[in-house]
Amino acid sequence: MSSSSPRSLDAYGWDADWADAFESFAERGLVPGRVLRVDRGRCDLVTPGGVVQADTEYVVPRDPSPSSQLRSSRGDPMSLICTGDWAAVDPVGADPRYVQAYLPRRTAFVRSTSSKRSEGQILAANVDHAIIAVSLAAELDLGRIERFLALAWESGAQPLVVLTKADLVPDPVGLSYLVSDVETTAPGVRVLPVSALGGDGTEVLRAVVADGTSVLLGQSGAGKSTLANALMGADVMDVQTVRDMDGKGRHTTTTRNLFALPGGGVLIDTPGLRGVGLYDAESGVGQVFAEIAGLAEDCRFHDCAHTVEPGCAVLAALEDGSLHERRLDSYRKLLRENERLAARTDARLRADMRKVWKQRGAEGRAAMEAKRGRLR
Ligand code: GDP
Ligand code: ZN
């Protein structure tokens, strides 16, 4: 077996496709590693030689070909390496040791960094399952579930809704109503009641996460930490503290955000993922409300806004009760939120472009001056 498919990385999700994608880097003597956490220009990665630290300042964004120029990633937050990325790292002995590139992402969680800034921030990469934890201890907030679903779909991961604290709803009929309420809110998504305390549903969840990489989403208090502990087992929690093994004798103790689960699969648990805003999530929103998009196809006008138009299939569905007002309102709210963000992003892009034009203009003028000088 070549060094580009190290067995020790299998537990972290390494597979034949990653090995293929890595081949050109292996030829350059680089080492594959999965990012466990990133912190101010440095990251921890698990490599065939153990957990190492590397500097992240230089990556080759988007074009992972060996010939491409190394480039600073500063300025483009989307090109910053993040937890879950597969990276090509300098070999042992390089000092400083850099992350030279990351492999093209299969999926990515992006969120708006704050209400003032409109940049996207990558929270996690290469996630297969987005587990949305929703507590049954409080009244169900379907709008909130829809927002998490939009984020999940947009990332490319398959969402799964876990209704936590199912032990607090001992009546099976009552529980089945709650499950079916959420199911109608989440077409195409599995809804699983789980009690971390009683153990109900945890085996099913374990089987889901045993394949691929999962993240836990959900409001504070939804039961995510409890679920994570149940999935990881007490022994794995000890692994929280990783040792720097890059041969420099440093023994740093850090908290990782990515874990290999004892029953197989990988869990990413980053605090930043827990409170989310939408970012460029129009198609994600569309997927959450797939039935509304389906109805809209039958509207008389293809650009129907479903407000007052004649022959509107969405309004007809409201009328006959097959579509609930709440659902349509929620759809519009999420679309509006997404549009506002998109508008802010456009404003920022335009400002950036102006800067570039100004710069180019100055360079152009300087070049003209120089030319004139030579001609003179
Ligand atoms: P997080 O903020 O999403 O990480 O939520 P936690 O895991 O910290 O849980 C919040 C609270 O819910 C804690 O007091 C837990 O003990 C409680 N909790 C978590 N899971 C269950 C469960 O399955 N049943 C019950 N009854 N309580 C739970
Ligand atoms: Zn319509």
Short mmCIF file of C-alpha atoms and ligand atoms in Angstrom, two decimals:
data_model
loop_
_atom_site.label_atom_id
_atom_site.label_comp_id
_atom_site.label_asym_id
_atom_site.label_seq_id
_atom_site.Cartn_x
_atom_site.Cartn_y
_atom_site.Cartn_z
CA MET A 1 0.00 0.00 0.00
CA SER A 2 1.37 3.40 -0.86
CA SER A 3 1.81 6.03 1.79
CA SER A 4 -1.08 7.96 0.24
CA SER A 5 -3.63 5.53 1.65
CA PRO A 6 -2.54 5.12 5.24
CA ARG A 7 -4.77 2.72 7.14
CA SER A 8 -4.56 4.73 10.32
CA LEU A 9 -6.56 7.47 8.65
CA ASP A 10 -9.44 5.13 7.78
CA ALA A 11 -11.02 5.78 11.17
CA TYR A 12 -11.10 9.46 10.22
CA GLY A 13 -12.93 8.91 6.95
CA TRP A 14 -10.04 8.41 4.52
CA ASP A 15 -11.20 6.46 1.47
CA ALA A 16 -10.18 5.53 -2.09
CA ASP A 17 -11.50 8.82 -3.53
CA TRP A 18 -9.51 10.91 -1.05
CA ALA A 19 -6.46 8.80 -1.90
CA ASP A 20 -6.99 9.55 -5.60
CA ALA A 21 -7.39 13.25 -4.92
CA PHE A 22 -4.22 13.19 -2.85
CA GLU A 23 -2.02 11.35 -5.32
CA SER A 24 -0.27 14.38 -6.81
CA PHE A 25 0.52 15.67 -3.31
CA ALA A 26 1.92 12.30 -2.26
CA GLU A 27 4.26 12.51 -5.26
CA ARG A 28 5.57 15.79 -3.85
CA GLY A 29 6.31 14.07 -0.55
CA LEU A 30 3.45 15.76 1.29
CA VAL A 31 1.57 14.00 4.07
CA PRO A 32 -2.24 13.69 4.25
CA GLY A 33 -4.07 14.78 7.38
CA ARG A 34 -7.55 15.63 8.55
CA VAL A 35 -8.03 18.89 10.37
CA LEU A 36 -9.12 18.43 13.99
CA ARG A 37 -9.26 22.13 14.82
CA VAL A 38 -8.06 25.49 13.60
CA ASP A 39 -6.91 28.31 15.82
CA ARG A 40 -5.37 31.58 14.67
CA GLY A 41 -3.16 30.48 11.84
CA ARG A 42 -2.39 27.05 13.20
CA CYS A 43 -4.24 23.78 13.06
CA ASP A 44 -4.11 20.32 14.55
CA LEU A 45 -4.29 17.47 12.08
CA VAL A 46 -4.40 13.74 12.43
CA THR A 47 -1.83 12.18 10.09
CA PRO A 48 -0.48 8.63 9.68
CA GLY A 49 2.28 9.69 12.09
CA GLY A 50 -0.14 10.91 14.77
CA VAL A 51 -1.55 14.32 15.63
CA VAL A 52 0.61 17.18 14.41
CA GLN A 53 0.38 20.94 14.33
CA ALA A 54 0.92 22.97 11.18
CA ASP A 55 0.69 26.58 10.07
CA THR A 56 -2.25 27.37 7.87
CA GLU A 57 -1.20 30.66 6.42
CA TYR A 58 -0.47 29.26 3.01
CA VAL A 59 -2.93 27.14 1.17
CA VAL A 60 -3.61 26.57 -2.49
CA PRO A 61 -7.22 27.60 -2.75
CA ARG A 62 -9.51 25.89 -5.24
CA ASP A 63 -6.82 24.60 -7.58
CA PRO A 64 -5.03 21.73 -5.91
CA SER A 65 -2.70 20.98 -8.83
CA PRO A 66 0.93 20.61 -7.77
CA SER A 67 2.07 23.28 -10.20
CA SER A 68 -0.17 25.97 -8.80
CA GLN A 69 1.49 28.76 -6.91
CA LEU A 70 1.30 28.86 -3.16
CA ARG A 71 -0.77 31.81 -2.18
CA SER A 72 -1.75 33.50 0.99
CA SER A 73 -5.31 32.72 1.86
CA ARG A 74 -5.81 35.93 3.78
CA GLY A 75 -8.78 37.91 2.59
CA ASP A 76 -10.92 35.08 1.33
CA PRO A 77 -12.54 33.37 4.29
CA MET A 78 -13.94 30.64 2.04
CA SER A 79 -10.43 29.53 1.18
CA LEU A 80 -9.40 29.21 4.82
CA ILE A 81 -8.88 25.70 6.00
CA CYS A 82 -11.41 24.43 8.52
CA THR A 83 -12.24 21.50 10.75
CA GLY A 84 -12.98 18.42 8.64
CA ASP A 85 -10.79 19.42 5.71
CA TRP A 86 -8.36 16.94 4.24
CA ALA A 87 -5.03 18.66 3.92
CA ALA A 88 -1.61 18.13 2.37
CA VAL A 89 1.01 18.91 4.99
CA ASP A 90 4.78 19.36 4.81
CA PRO A 91 6.64 16.19 5.76
CA VAL A 92 8.11 15.61 9.21
CA GLY A 93 11.17 17.77 9.77
CA ALA A 94 9.98 20.79 7.82
CA ASP A 95 10.17 23.90 9.98
CA PRO A 96 7.85 25.69 9.91
CA ARG A 97 5.47 23.00 8.81
CA TYR A 98 2.76 24.32 6.53
CA VAL A 99 -0.56 23.12 5.30
CA GLN A 100 0.15 23.36 1.58
CA ALA A 101 -3.32 22.66 0.24
CA TYR A 102 -6.62 21.14 1.05
CA LEU A 103 -8.49 18.63 -1.08
CA PRO A 104 -11.65 19.82 -2.85
CA ARG A 105 -14.47 19.73 -0.33
CA ARG A 106 -17.38 17.36 -0.77
CA THR A 107 -19.62 19.49 1.45
CA ALA A 108 -19.18 22.66 3.51
CA PHE A 109 -21.09 24.43 6.25
CA VAL A 110 -20.99 28.18 5.71
CA ARG A 111 -22.52 30.82 7.88
CA SER A 112 -22.64 34.58 7.89
CA THR A 113 -20.11 35.77 10.42
CA SER A 114 -22.33 38.38 12.04
CA SER A 115 -25.14 40.75 11.25
CA LYS A 116 -22.72 43.56 10.40
CA ARG A 117 -20.31 41.69 8.17
CA SER A 118 -21.58 39.68 5.32
CA GLU A 119 -18.70 37.36 4.69
CA GLY A 120 -19.26 33.65 4.72
CA GLN A 121 -17.34 31.66 7.24
CA ILE A 122 -16.66 27.97 6.78
CA LEU A 123 -17.53 26.11 9.93
CA ALA A 124 -16.95 22.51 8.90
CA ALA A 125 -16.05 20.62 5.74
CA ASN A 126 -16.77 17.17 4.38
CA VAL A 127 -19.80 16.47 6.54
CA ASP A 128 -22.19 13.70 5.45
CA HIS A 129 -24.88 13.87 8.14
CA ALA A 130 -26.25 17.03 9.72
CA ILE A 131 -27.97 15.95 12.93
CA ILE A 132 -30.42 18.60 14.04
CA ALA A 133 -31.15 18.18 17.74
CA VAL A 134 -34.59 19.42 18.79
CA SER A 135 -35.70 19.16 22.41
CA LEU A 136 -39.06 17.62 23.21
CA ALA A 137 -38.92 19.34 26.61
CA ALA A 138 -40.19 22.57 25.03
CA GLU A 139 -42.90 23.36 22.52
CA LEU A 140 -41.76 22.53 18.99
CA ASP A 141 -40.60 25.57 17.04
CA LEU A 142 -41.08 24.39 13.47
CA GLY A 143 -39.67 27.61 11.99
CA ARG A 144 -36.43 27.05 13.81
CA ILE A 145 -36.25 23.48 12.54
CA GLU A 146 -36.78 24.75 9.00
CA ARG A 147 -33.93 27.22 9.38
CA PHE A 148 -31.55 24.49 10.53
CA LEU A 149 -32.76 22.29 7.67
CA ALA A 150 -32.01 25.03 5.13
CA LEU A 151 -28.49 25.36 6.46
CA ALA A 152 -28.02 21.60 6.42
CA TRP A 153 -29.31 21.11 2.85
CA GLU A 154 -27.25 24.03 1.63
CA SER A 155 -24.08 22.44 3.00
CA GLY A 156 -24.60 19.34 0.91
CA ALA A 157 -24.96 17.09 3.96
CA GLN A 158 -28.03 14.91 4.52
CA PRO A 159 -30.08 16.28 7.41
CA LEU A 160 -31.53 14.11 10.17
CA VAL A 161 -33.80 15.51 12.86
CA VAL A 162 -33.31 13.97 16.30
CA LEU A 163 -36.07 14.72 18.78
CA THR A 164 -34.17 14.62 22.04
CA LYS A 165 -35.37 13.93 25.59
CA ALA A 166 -38.05 11.58 24.27
CA ASP A 167 -38.32 10.18 27.80
CA LEU A 168 -40.19 13.39 28.69
CA VAL A 169 -43.03 12.36 26.35
CA PRO A 170 -43.98 8.95 27.75
CA ASP A 171 -47.28 8.76 25.84
CA PRO A 172 -46.51 6.92 22.57
CA VAL A 173 -49.50 8.45 20.75
CA GLY A 174 -48.49 11.96 21.78
CA LEU A 175 -44.94 11.22 20.65
CA SER A 176 -46.10 9.94 17.26
CA TYR A 177 -48.04 13.19 16.71
CA LEU A 178 -44.94 15.23 17.44
CA VAL A 179 -42.88 13.07 15.11
CA SER A 180 -45.38 13.43 12.28
CA ASP A 181 -45.59 17.22 12.79
CA VAL A 182 -41.86 17.42 12.28
CA GLU A 183 -41.97 14.98 9.37
CA THR A 184 -44.38 17.22 7.45
CA THR A 185 -42.03 20.13 8.15
CA ALA A 186 -39.04 18.18 6.87
CA PRO A 187 -39.83 16.39 3.61
CA GLY A 188 -37.14 13.88 2.68
CA VAL A 189 -35.68 13.91 6.17
CA ARG A 190 -35.69 11.15 8.75
CA VAL A 191 -37.10 12.11 12.14
CA LEU A 192 -35.84 10.07 15.07
CA PRO A 193 -36.99 10.35 18.69
CA VAL A 194 -34.08 9.66 21.02
CA SER A 195 -33.66 9.51 24.77
CA ALA A 196 -30.05 9.79 25.77
CA LEU A 197 -31.12 9.05 29.35
CA GLY A 198 -33.37 6.06 28.69
CA GLY A 199 -31.32 4.88 25.73
CA ASP A 200 -34.27 4.72 23.29
CA GLY A 201 -33.20 5.48 19.73
CA THR A 202 -29.51 5.81 20.52
CA GLU A 203 -28.66 2.55 18.73
CA VAL A 204 -30.39 3.73 15.55
CA LEU A 205 -28.52 7.02 15.77
CA ARG A 206 -25.24 5.20 16.34
CA ALA A 207 -25.86 3.18 13.17
CA VAL A 208 -26.50 6.37 11.15
CA VAL A 209 -23.35 8.13 12.31
CA ALA A 210 -21.18 5.00 11.95
CA ASP A 211 -20.90 5.82 8.26
CA GLY A 212 -19.18 9.05 7.27
CA THR A 213 -18.86 12.33 9.14
CA SER A 214 -21.61 13.91 11.24
CA VAL A 215 -22.19 17.24 12.91
CA LEU A 216 -24.61 18.17 15.68
CA LEU A 217 -26.69 21.29 15.15
CA GLY A 218 -29.33 22.78 17.39
CA GLN A 219 -30.16 25.35 19.99
CA SER A 220 -28.39 25.54 23.28
CA GLY A 221 -29.98 23.11 25.71
CA ALA A 222 -31.27 20.86 22.94
CA GLY A 223 -29.19 17.99 24.29
CA LYS A 224 -26.27 18.00 21.84
CA SER A 225 -23.51 17.51 24.41
CA THR A 226 -25.44 14.67 25.99
CA LEU A 227 -25.88 13.04 22.56
CA ALA A 228 -22.20 13.57 21.74
CA ASN A 229 -21.20 11.91 25.00
CA ALA A 230 -23.53 9.00 24.33
CA LEU A 231 -22.06 8.53 20.85
CA MET A 232 -18.45 8.94 21.91
CA GLY A 233 -18.46 7.00 25.15
CA ALA A 234 -16.56 8.16 28.21
CA ASP A 235 -13.30 6.66 27.05
CA VAL A 236 -13.17 8.74 23.89
CA MET A 237 -13.64 11.93 25.87
CA ASP A 238 -10.16 11.34 27.26
CA VAL A 239 -8.85 11.73 23.73
CA GLN A 240 -10.02 15.36 23.93
CA THR A 241 -6.52 16.26 24.97
CA VAL A 242 -4.13 15.69 22.12
CA ARG A 243 -0.42 15.88 22.29
CA ASP A 244 1.66 17.77 19.84
CA MET A 245 3.77 15.12 18.18
CA ASP A 246 5.66 17.09 15.59
CA GLY A 247 8.96 16.19 17.18
CA LYS A 248 9.70 19.56 18.72
CA GLY A 249 9.09 18.32 22.20
CA ARG A 250 6.19 20.65 22.79
CA HIS A 251 3.34 19.23 24.77
CA THR A 252 0.38 21.41 24.12
CA THR A 253 -3.01 20.43 25.37
CA THR A 254 -5.81 21.44 23.09
CA THR A 255 -9.45 20.74 22.56
CA ARG A 256 -10.22 19.04 19.33
CA ASN A 257 -13.41 19.48 17.35
CA LEU A 258 -13.33 16.24 15.41
CA PHE A 259 -13.53 12.74 16.86
CA ALA A 260 -13.32 9.20 15.53
CA LEU A 261 -16.26 7.40 17.14
CA PRO A 262 -15.68 4.03 18.83
CA GLY A 263 -18.48 2.43 16.78
CA GLY A 264 -17.15 3.88 13.51
CA GLY A 265 -17.78 7.23 11.87
CA VAL A 266 -16.53 10.70 12.72
CA LEU A 267 -18.20 13.40 14.79
CA ILE A 268 -17.50 17.10 14.35
CA ASP A 269 -18.60 19.20 17.30
CA THR A 270 -17.65 22.86 16.99
CA PRO A 271 -19.21 25.50 19.22
CA GLY A 272 -19.52 27.86 16.23
CA LEU A 273 -21.93 25.56 14.46
CA ARG A 274 -24.47 25.84 17.23
CA GLY A 275 -25.89 29.29 16.52
CA VAL A 276 -26.32 29.74 12.82
CA GLY A 277 -27.36 32.32 10.27
CA LEU A 278 -28.14 31.56 6.67
CA TYR A 279 -25.57 32.36 4.03
CA ASP A 280 -26.36 32.13 0.35
CA ALA A 281 -28.81 29.37 1.15
CA GLU A 282 -31.49 29.86 -1.47
CA SER A 283 -31.31 26.34 -2.80
CA GLY A 284 -31.22 25.00 0.76
CA VAL A 285 -34.36 26.94 1.58
CA GLY A 286 -35.94 25.57 -1.60
CA GLN A 287 -35.20 22.03 -0.50
CA VAL A 288 -36.77 22.52 2.91
CA PHE A 289 -39.96 23.72 1.27
CA ALA A 290 -39.88 21.31 -1.63
CA GLU A 291 -43.68 20.93 -1.67
CA ILE A 292 -44.16 24.69 -2.16
CA ALA A 293 -41.78 24.64 -5.12
CA GLY A 294 -43.79 21.68 -6.44
CA LEU A 295 -47.04 23.61 -6.11
CA ALA A 296 -45.51 26.69 -7.74
CA GLU A 297 -44.92 24.68 -10.90
CA ASP A 298 -48.68 24.61 -11.35
CA CYS A 299 -49.13 28.37 -10.98
CA ARG A 300 -50.44 30.04 -14.14
CA PHE A 301 -47.57 32.55 -14.20
CA HIS A 302 -44.07 31.18 -13.92
CA ASP A 303 -42.93 34.24 -11.96
CA CYS A 304 -45.94 34.03 -9.64
CA ALA A 305 -45.30 35.62 -6.23
CA HIS A 306 -48.20 33.67 -4.71
CA THR A 307 -49.84 36.76 -3.27
CA VAL A 308 -52.78 37.90 -5.42
CA GLU A 309 -52.17 36.25 -8.78
CA PRO A 310 -55.02 34.44 -10.52
CA GLY A 311 -54.44 30.73 -11.10
CA CYS A 312 -51.98 30.52 -8.20
CA ALA A 313 -51.60 26.89 -7.10
CA VAL A 314 -49.94 27.88 -3.82
CA LEU A 315 -52.87 30.09 -2.79
CA ALA A 316 -55.24 27.31 -3.85
CA ALA A 317 -53.42 24.88 -1.58
CA LEU A 318 -53.73 27.37 1.30
CA GLU A 319 -57.42 27.62 0.53
CA ASP A 320 -58.06 23.86 0.56
CA GLY A 321 -55.89 23.38 3.66
CA SER A 322 -53.25 21.13 2.06
CA LEU A 323 -50.65 23.86 2.72
CA HIS A 324 -50.46 25.60 6.07
CA GLU A 325 -50.16 29.35 6.34
CA ARG A 326 -47.36 28.95 8.91
CA ARG A 327 -45.30 26.98 6.43
CA LEU A 328 -45.67 29.55 3.65
CA ASP A 329 -44.86 32.38 6.08
CA SER A 330 -41.76 30.55 7.26
CA TYR A 331 -40.67 29.97 3.66
CA ARG A 332 -41.01 33.66 2.88
CA LYS A 333 -39.21 34.66 6.05
CA LEU A 334 -36.21 32.47 5.30
CA LEU A 335 -36.09 33.62 1.68
CA ARG A 336 -36.19 37.26 2.77
CA GLU A 337 -33.46 36.69 5.32
CA ASN A 338 -31.35 35.06 2.65
CA GLU A 339 -31.97 37.91 0.21
CA ARG A 340 -30.97 40.51 2.77
CA LEU A 341 -27.70 38.69 3.28
CA ALA A 342 -27.19 38.36 -0.44
CA ALA A 343 -27.72 42.11 -0.85
CA ARG A 344 -25.15 42.84 1.85
CA THR A 345 -22.70 40.50 0.19
CA ASP A 346 -23.26 42.28 -3.13
CA ALA A 347 -22.55 45.62 -1.48
CA ARG A 348 -19.31 44.27 -0.06
CA LEU A 349 -18.32 42.75 -3.39
CA ARG A 350 -18.98 46.04 -5.16
CA ALA A 351 -16.82 47.87 -2.60
CA ASP A 352 -14.05 45.31 -3.13
CA MET A 353 -14.34 45.65 -6.88
CA ARG A 354 -14.05 49.44 -6.61
CA LYS A 355 -10.83 48.99 -4.68
CA VAL A 356 -9.47 46.67 -7.36
CA TRP A 357 -10.43 49.06 -10.16
CA LYS A 358 -8.85 51.97 -8.37
CA GLN A 359 -5.67 49.95 -7.92
CA ARG A 360 -5.70 48.84 -11.55
CA GLY A 361 -6.30 52.41 -12.62
CA ALA A 362 -3.30 53.57 -10.62
CA GLU A 363 -1.15 50.76 -12.00
CA GLY A 364 -2.32 51.51 -15.50
CA ARG A 365 -1.47 55.19 -15.13
CA ALA A 366 1.95 54.34 -13.71
CA ALA A 367 2.60 51.99 -16.64
CA MET A 368 1.58 54.71 -19.09
CA GLU A 369 3.88 57.22 -17.39
CA ALA A 370 6.76 54.77 -17.56
CA LYS A 371 6.10 54.08 -21.24
CA ARG A 372 5.99 57.79 -22.00
CA GLY A 373 9.22 58.21 -20.06
CA ARG A 374 10.89 55.55 -22.18
CA LEU A 375 9.57 57.08 -25.38
CA ARG A 376 10.79 60.48 -24.45
P1 GDP B 1 -26.66 21.24 24.60
O1 GDP B 1 -26.63 22.66 25.08
O2 GDP B 1 -27.40 21.13 23.31
O3 GDP B 1 -25.32 20.61 24.51
O4 GDP B 1 -27.54 20.41 25.65
P2 GDP B 1 -27.05 19.44 26.84
O5 GDP B 1 -26.57 18.14 26.31
O6 GDP B 1 -26.13 20.19 27.74
O7 GDP B 1 -28.44 19.16 27.59
C1 GDP B 1 -29.23 20.18 28.14
C2 GDP B 1 -30.04 19.61 29.29
O8 GDP B 1 -30.94 18.59 28.82
C3 GDP B 1 -29.18 18.95 30.37
O9 GDP B 1 -29.69 19.31 31.62
C4 GDP B 1 -29.37 17.47 30.11
O10 GDP B 1 -29.23 16.71 31.29
C5 GDP B 1 -30.77 17.40 29.57
N1 GDP B 1 -30.93 16.23 28.70
C6 GDP B 1 -30.14 15.86 27.66
N2 GDP B 1 -30.58 14.72 27.09
C7 GDP B 1 -31.67 14.34 27.79
C8 GDP B 1 -32.57 13.21 27.69
O11 GDP B 1 -32.46 12.33 26.84
N3 GDP B 1 -33.61 13.20 28.57
C9 GDP B 1 -33.77 14.15 29.52
N4 GDP B 1 -34.81 14.05 30.36
N5 GDP B 1 -32.93 15.20 29.67
C10 GDP B 1 -31.90 15.29 28.82
ZN ZN B 2 -48.44 31.15 -7.27
#
